[in-house]
mmCIF file with all atom_site columns, C-alpha atoms in Angstrom:
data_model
loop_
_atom_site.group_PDB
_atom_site.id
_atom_site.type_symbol
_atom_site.label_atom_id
_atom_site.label_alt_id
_atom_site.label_comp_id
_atom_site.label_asym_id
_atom_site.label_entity_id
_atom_site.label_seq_id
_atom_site.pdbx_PDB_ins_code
_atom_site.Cartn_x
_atom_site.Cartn_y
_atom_site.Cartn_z
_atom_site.occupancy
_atom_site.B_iso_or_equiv
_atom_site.pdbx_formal_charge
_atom_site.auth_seq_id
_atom_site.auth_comp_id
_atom_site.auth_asym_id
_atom_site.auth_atom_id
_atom_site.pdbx_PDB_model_num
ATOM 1   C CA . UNK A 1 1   ? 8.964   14.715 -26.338 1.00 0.00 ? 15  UNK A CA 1
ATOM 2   C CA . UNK A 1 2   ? 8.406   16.917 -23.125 1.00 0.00 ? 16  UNK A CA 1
ATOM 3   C CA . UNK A 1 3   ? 5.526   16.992 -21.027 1.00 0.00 ? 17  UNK A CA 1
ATOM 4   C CA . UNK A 1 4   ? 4.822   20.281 -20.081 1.00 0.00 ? 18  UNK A CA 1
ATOM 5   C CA . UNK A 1 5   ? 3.163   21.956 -17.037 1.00 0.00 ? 19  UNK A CA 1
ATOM 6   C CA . UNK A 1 6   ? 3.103   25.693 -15.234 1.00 0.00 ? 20  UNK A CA 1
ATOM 7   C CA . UNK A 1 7   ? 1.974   25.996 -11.680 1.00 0.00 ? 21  UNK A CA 1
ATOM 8   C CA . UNK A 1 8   ? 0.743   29.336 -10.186 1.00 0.00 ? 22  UNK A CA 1
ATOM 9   C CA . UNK A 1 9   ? 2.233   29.806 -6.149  1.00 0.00 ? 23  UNK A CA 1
ATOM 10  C CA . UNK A 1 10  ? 1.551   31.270 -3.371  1.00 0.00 ? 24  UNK A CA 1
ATOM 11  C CA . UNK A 1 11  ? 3.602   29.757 -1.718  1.00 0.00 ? 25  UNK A CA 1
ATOM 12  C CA . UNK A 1 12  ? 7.489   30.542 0.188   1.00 0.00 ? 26  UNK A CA 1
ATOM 13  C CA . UNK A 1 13  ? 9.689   31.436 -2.898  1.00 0.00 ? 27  UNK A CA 1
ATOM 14  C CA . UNK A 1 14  ? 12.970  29.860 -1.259  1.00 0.00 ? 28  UNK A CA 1
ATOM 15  C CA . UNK A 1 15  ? 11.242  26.429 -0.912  1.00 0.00 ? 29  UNK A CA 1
ATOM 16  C CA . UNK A 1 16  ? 10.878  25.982 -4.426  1.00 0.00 ? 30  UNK A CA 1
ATOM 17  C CA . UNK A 1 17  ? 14.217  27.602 -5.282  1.00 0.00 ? 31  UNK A CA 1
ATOM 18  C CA . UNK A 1 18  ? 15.810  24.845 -2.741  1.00 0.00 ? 32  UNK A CA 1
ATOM 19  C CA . UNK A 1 19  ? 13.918  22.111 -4.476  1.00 0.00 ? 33  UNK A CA 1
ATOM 20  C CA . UNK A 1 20  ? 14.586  23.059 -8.085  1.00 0.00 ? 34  UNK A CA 1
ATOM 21  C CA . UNK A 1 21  ? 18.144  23.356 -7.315  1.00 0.00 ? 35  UNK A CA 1
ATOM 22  C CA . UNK A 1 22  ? 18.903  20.254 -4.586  1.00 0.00 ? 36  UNK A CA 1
ATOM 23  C CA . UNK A 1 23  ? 21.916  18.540 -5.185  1.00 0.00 ? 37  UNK A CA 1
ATOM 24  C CA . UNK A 1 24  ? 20.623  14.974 -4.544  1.00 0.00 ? 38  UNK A CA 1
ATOM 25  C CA . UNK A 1 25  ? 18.469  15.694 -7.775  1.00 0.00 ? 39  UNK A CA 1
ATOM 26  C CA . UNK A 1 26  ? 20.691  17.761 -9.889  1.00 0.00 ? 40  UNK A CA 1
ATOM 27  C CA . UNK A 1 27  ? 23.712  15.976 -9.535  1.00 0.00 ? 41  UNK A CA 1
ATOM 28  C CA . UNK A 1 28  ? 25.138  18.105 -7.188  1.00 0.00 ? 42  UNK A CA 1
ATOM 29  C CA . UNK A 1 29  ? 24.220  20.983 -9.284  1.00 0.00 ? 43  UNK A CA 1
ATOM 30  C CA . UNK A 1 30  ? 25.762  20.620 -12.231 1.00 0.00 ? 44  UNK A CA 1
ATOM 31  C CA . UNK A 1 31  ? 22.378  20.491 -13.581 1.00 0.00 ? 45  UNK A CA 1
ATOM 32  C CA . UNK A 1 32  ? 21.453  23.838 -12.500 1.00 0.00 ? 46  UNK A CA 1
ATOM 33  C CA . UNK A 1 33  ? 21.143  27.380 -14.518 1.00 0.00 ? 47  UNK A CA 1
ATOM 34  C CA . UNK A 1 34  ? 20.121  30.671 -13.368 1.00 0.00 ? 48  UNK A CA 1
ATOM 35  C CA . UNK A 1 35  ? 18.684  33.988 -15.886 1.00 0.00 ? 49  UNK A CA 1
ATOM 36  C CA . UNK A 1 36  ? 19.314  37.421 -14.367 1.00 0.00 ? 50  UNK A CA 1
ATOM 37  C CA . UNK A 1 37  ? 19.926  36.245 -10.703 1.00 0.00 ? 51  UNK A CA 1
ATOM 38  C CA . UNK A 1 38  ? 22.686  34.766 -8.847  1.00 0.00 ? 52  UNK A CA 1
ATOM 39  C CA . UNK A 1 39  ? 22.794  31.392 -7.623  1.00 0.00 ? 53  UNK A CA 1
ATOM 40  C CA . UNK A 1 40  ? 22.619  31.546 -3.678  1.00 0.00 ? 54  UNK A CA 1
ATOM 41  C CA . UNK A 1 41  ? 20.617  35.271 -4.282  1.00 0.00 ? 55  UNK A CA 1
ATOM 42  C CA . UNK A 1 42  ? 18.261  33.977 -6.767  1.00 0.00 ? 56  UNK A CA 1
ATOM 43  C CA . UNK A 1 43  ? 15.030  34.283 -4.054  1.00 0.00 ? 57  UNK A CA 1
ATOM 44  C CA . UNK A 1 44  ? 16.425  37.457 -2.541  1.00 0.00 ? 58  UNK A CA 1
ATOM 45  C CA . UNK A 1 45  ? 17.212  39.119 -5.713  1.00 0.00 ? 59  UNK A CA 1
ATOM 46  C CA . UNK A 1 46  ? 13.433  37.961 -6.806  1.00 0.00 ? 60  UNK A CA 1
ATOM 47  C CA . UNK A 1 47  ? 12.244  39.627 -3.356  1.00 0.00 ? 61  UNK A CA 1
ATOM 48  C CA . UNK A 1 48  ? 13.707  42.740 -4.176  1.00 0.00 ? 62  UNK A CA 1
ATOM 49  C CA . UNK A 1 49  ? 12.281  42.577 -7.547  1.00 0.00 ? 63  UNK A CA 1
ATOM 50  C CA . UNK A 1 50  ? 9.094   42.536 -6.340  1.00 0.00 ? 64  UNK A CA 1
ATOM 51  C CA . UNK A 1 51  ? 9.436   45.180 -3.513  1.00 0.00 ? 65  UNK A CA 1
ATOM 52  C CA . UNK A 1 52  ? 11.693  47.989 -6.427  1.00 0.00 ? 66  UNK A CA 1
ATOM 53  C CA . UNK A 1 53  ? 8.381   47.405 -9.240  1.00 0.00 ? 67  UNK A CA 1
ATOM 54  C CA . UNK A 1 54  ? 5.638   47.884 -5.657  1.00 0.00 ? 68  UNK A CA 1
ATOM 55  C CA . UNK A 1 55  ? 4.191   44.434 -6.682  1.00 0.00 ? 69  UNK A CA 1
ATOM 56  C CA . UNK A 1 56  ? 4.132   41.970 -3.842  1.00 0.00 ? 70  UNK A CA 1
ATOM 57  C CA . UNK A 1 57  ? 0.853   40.857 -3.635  1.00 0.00 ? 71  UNK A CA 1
ATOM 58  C CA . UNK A 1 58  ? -0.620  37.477 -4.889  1.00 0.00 ? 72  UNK A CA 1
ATOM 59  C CA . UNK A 1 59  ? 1.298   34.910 -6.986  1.00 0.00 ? 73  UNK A CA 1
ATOM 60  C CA . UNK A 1 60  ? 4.157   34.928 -6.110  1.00 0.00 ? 74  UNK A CA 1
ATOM 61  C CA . UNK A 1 61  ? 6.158   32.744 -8.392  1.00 0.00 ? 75  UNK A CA 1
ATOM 62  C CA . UNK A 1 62  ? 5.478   30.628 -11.532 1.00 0.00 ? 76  UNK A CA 1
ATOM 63  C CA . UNK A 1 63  ? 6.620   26.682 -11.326 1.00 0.00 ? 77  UNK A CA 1
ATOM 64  C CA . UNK A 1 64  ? 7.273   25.072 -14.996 1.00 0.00 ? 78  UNK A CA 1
ATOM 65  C CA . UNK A 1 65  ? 8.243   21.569 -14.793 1.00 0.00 ? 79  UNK A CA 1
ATOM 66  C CA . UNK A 1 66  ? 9.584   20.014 -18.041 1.00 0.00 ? 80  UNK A CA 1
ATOM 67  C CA . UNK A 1 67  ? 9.347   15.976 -18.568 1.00 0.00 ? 81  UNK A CA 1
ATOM 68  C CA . UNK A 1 68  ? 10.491  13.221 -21.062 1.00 0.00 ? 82  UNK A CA 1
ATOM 69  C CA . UNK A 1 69  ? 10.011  9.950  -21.578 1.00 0.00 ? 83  UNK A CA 1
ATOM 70  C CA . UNK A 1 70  ? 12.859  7.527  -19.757 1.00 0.00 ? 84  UNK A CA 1
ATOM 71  C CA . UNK A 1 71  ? 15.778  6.595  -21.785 1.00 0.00 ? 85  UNK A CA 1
ATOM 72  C CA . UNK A 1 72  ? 14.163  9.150  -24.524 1.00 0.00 ? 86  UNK A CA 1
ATOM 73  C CA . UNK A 1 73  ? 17.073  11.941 -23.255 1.00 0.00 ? 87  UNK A CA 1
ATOM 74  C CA . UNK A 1 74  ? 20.292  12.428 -21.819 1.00 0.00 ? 88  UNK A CA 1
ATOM 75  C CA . UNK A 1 75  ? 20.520  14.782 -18.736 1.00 0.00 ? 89  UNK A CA 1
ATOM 76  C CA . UNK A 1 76  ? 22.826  17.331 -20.772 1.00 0.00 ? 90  UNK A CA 1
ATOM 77  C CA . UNK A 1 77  ? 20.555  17.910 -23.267 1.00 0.00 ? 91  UNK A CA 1
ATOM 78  C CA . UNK A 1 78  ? 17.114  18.202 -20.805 1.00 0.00 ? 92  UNK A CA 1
ATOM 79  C CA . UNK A 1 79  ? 19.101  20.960 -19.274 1.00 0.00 ? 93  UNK A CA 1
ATOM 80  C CA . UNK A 1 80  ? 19.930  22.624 -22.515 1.00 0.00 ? 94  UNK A CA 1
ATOM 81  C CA . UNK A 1 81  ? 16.380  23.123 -23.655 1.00 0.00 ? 95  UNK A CA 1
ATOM 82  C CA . UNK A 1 82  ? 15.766  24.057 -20.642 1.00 0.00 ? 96  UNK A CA 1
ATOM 83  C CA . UNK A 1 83  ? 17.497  26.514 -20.606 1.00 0.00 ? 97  UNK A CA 1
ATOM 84  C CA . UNK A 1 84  ? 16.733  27.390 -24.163 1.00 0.00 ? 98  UNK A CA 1
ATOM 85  C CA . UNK A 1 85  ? 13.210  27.461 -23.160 1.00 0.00 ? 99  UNK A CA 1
ATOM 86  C CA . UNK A 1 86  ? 13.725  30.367 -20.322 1.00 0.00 ? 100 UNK A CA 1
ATOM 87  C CA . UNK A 1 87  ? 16.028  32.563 -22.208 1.00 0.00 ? 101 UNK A CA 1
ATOM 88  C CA . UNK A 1 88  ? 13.263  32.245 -24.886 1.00 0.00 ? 102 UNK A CA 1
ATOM 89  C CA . UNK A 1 89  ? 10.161  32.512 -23.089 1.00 0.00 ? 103 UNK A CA 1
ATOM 90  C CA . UNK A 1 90  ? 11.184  34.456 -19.938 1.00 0.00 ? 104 UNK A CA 1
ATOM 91  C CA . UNK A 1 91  ? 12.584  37.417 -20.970 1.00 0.00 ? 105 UNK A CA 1
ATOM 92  C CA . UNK A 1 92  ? 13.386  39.653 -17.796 1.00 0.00 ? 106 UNK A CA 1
ATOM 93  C CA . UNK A 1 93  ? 12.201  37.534 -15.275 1.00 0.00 ? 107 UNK A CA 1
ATOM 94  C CA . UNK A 1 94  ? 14.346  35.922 -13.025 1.00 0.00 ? 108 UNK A CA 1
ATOM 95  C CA . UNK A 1 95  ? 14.371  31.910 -12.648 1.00 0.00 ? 109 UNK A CA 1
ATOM 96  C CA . UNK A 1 96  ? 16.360  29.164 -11.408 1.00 0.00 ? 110 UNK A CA 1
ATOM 97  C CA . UNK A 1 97  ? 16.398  25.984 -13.623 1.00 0.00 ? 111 UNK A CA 1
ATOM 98  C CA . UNK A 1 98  ? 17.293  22.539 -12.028 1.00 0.00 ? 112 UNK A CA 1
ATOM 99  C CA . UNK A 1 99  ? 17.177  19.358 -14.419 1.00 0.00 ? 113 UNK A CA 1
ATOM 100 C CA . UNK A 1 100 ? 16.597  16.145 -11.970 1.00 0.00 ? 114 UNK A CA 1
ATOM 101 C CA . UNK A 1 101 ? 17.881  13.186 -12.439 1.00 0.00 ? 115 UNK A CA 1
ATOM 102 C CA . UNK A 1 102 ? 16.941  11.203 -9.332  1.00 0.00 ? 116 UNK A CA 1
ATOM 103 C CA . UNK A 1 103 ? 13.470  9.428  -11.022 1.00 0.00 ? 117 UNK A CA 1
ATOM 104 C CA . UNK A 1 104 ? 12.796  7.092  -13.968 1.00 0.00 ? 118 UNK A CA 1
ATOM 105 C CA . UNK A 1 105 ? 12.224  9.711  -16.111 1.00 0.00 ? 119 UNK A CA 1
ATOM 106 C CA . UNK A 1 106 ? 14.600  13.179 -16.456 1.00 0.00 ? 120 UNK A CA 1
ATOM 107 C CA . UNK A 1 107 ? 12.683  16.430 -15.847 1.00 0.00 ? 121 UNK A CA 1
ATOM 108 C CA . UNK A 1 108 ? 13.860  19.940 -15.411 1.00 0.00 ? 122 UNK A CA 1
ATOM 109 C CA . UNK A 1 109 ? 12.294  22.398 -12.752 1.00 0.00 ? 123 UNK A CA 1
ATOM 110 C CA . UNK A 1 110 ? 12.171  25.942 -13.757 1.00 0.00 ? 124 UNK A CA 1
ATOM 111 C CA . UNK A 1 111 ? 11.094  28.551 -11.204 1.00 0.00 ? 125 UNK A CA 1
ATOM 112 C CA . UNK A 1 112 ? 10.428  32.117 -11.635 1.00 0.00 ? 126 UNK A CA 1
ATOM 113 C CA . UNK A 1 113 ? 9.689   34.932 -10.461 1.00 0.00 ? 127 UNK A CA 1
ATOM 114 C CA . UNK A 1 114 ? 5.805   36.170 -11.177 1.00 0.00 ? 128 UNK A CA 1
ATOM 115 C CA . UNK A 1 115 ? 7.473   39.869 -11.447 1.00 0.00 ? 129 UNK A CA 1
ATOM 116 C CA . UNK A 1 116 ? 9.202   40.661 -14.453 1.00 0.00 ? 130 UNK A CA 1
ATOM 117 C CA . UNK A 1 117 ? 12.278  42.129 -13.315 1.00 0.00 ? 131 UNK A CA 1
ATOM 118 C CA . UNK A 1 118 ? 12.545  44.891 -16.550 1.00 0.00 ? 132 UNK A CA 1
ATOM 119 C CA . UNK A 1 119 ? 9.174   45.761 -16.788 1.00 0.00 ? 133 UNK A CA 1
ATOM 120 C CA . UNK A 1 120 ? 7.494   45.237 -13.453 1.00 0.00 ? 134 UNK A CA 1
ATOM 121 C CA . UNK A 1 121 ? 4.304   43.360 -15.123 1.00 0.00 ? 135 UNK A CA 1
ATOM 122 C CA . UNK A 1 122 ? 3.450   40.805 -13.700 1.00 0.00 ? 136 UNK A CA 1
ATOM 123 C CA . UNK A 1 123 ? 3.209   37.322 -15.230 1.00 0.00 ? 137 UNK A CA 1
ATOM 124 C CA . UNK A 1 124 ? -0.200  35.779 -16.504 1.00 0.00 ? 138 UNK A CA 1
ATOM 125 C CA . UNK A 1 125 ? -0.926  32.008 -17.445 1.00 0.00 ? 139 UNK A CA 1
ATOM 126 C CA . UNK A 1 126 ? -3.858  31.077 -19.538 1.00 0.00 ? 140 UNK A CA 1
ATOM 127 C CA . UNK A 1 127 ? -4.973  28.322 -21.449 1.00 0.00 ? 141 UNK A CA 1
ATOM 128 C CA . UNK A 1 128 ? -4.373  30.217 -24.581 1.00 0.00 ? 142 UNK A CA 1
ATOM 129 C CA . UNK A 1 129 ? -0.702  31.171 -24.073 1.00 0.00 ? 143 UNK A CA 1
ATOM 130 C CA . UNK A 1 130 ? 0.231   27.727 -22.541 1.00 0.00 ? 144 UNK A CA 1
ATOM 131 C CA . UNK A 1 131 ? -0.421  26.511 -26.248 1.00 0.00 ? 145 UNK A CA 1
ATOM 132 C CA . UNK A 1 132 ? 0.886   28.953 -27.881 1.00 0.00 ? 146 UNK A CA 1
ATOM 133 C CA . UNK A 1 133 ? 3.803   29.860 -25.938 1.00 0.00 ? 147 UNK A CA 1
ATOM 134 C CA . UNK A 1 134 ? 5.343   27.099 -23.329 1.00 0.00 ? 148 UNK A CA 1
ATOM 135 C CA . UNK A 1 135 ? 4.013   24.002 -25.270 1.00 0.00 ? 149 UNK A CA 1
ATOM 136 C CA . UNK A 1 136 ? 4.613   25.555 -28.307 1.00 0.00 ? 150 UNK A CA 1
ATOM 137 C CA . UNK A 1 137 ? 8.149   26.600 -28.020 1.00 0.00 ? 151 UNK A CA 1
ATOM 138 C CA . UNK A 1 138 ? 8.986   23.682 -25.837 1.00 0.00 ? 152 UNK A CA 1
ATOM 139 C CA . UNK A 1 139 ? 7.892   21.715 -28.380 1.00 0.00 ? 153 UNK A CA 1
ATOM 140 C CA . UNK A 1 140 ? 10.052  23.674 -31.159 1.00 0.00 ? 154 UNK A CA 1
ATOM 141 C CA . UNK A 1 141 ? 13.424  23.437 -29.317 1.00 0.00 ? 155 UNK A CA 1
ATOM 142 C CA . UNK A 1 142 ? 12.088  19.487 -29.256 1.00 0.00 ? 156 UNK A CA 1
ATOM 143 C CA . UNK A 1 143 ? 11.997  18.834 -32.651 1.00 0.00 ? 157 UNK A CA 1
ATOM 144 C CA . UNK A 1 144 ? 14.569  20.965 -33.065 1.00 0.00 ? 158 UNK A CA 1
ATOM 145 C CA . UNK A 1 145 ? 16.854  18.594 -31.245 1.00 0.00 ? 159 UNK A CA 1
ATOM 146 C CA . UNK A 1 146 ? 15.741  15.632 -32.796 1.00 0.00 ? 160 UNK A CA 1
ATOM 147 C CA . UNK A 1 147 ? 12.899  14.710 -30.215 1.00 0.00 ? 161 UNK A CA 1
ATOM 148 C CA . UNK A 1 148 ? 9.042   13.795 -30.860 1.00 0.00 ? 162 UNK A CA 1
ATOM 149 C CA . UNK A 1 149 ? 6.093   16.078 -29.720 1.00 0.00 ? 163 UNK A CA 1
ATOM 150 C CA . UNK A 1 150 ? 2.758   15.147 -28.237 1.00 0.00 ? 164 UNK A CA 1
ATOM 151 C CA . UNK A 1 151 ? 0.307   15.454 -31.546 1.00 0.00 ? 165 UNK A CA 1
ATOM 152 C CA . UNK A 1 152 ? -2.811  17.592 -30.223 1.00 0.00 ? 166 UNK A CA 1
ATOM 153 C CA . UNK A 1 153 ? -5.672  15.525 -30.284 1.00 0.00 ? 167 UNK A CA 1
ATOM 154 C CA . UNK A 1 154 ? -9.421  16.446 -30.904 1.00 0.00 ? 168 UNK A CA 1
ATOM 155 C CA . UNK A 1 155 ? -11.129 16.971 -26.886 1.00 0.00 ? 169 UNK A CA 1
ATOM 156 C CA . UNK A 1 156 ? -13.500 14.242 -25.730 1.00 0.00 ? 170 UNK A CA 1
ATOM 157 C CA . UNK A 1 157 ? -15.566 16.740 -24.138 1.00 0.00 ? 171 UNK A CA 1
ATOM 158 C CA . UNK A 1 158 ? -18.995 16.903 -24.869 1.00 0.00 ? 172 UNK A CA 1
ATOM 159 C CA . UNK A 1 159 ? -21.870 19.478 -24.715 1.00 0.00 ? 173 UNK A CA 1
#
């Protein structure tokens, strides 16, 4: 079962591209994947990307982070639906994918780029497409391989 979560940034690009990918986390990288950039030109590549489609201004990049259970999954396979999960759900956008193994639990890092590299859109999160698109594929390539999914509960909100 993954745990799923996007982030909206502001923030420097190559930070997070340096984190995602650190070799004390990844071990030493062989946990790392890259769609339509380069690994050491992922963030300039992405740069460029933005300055080609004239669309620099406010988020910058999109952070998905990917976690399971401990002992629930081997490294390989975190990195494989990973993976599976960005060539699925980010088409023409370029990201950088790092599956950590340095905690209790292994989770994989995916950072893209809030410019989509084909089109020049730019990226939108919402409640509605979080469901329906990263949990719900995440959750597909899950079960897919075997692994259990979080069962959506009724909201304890009230009026």
């Amino acid at each position: 079962m993954a745990v799923t979560k996007i982030l909206a940034r502001h923030a420097r690009l190559d930070l997070a591209i340096n984190y995602a990918v650190n070799p004390d986390k990844t071990d030493e990288e062989v946990l790392t994947a890259y769609l339509n950039c380069d690994k050491g030109h992922a963030c300039h590549q992405m740069l460029a990307t933005k300055e080609a489609k004239n669309n620099r201004d406010g988020v910058q990049y999109y952070h998905i982070i990917q976690s399971f259970k401990p002992g629930e999954i081997t490294p390989e396979l975190a990195h494989e639906i990973a993976k599976r999960f960005t060539a699925e759900h980010l088409q023409g956008y370029e990201a950088v994918i790092g599956t950590h193994v340095d905690k209790g639990h292994i989770h994989s890092h995916i950072v893209f780029n809030s410019v989509n590299a084909d089109t020049g859109i730019k990226y939108h999160s919402t409640l509605q497409n979080y469901y329906q698109q990263i949990r719900g594929i995440s959750d597909r390539i899950c079960e897919e391989n075997g692994l259990s999914v979080i069962l959506q509960g009724k909201s304890t909100k009230t009026v």
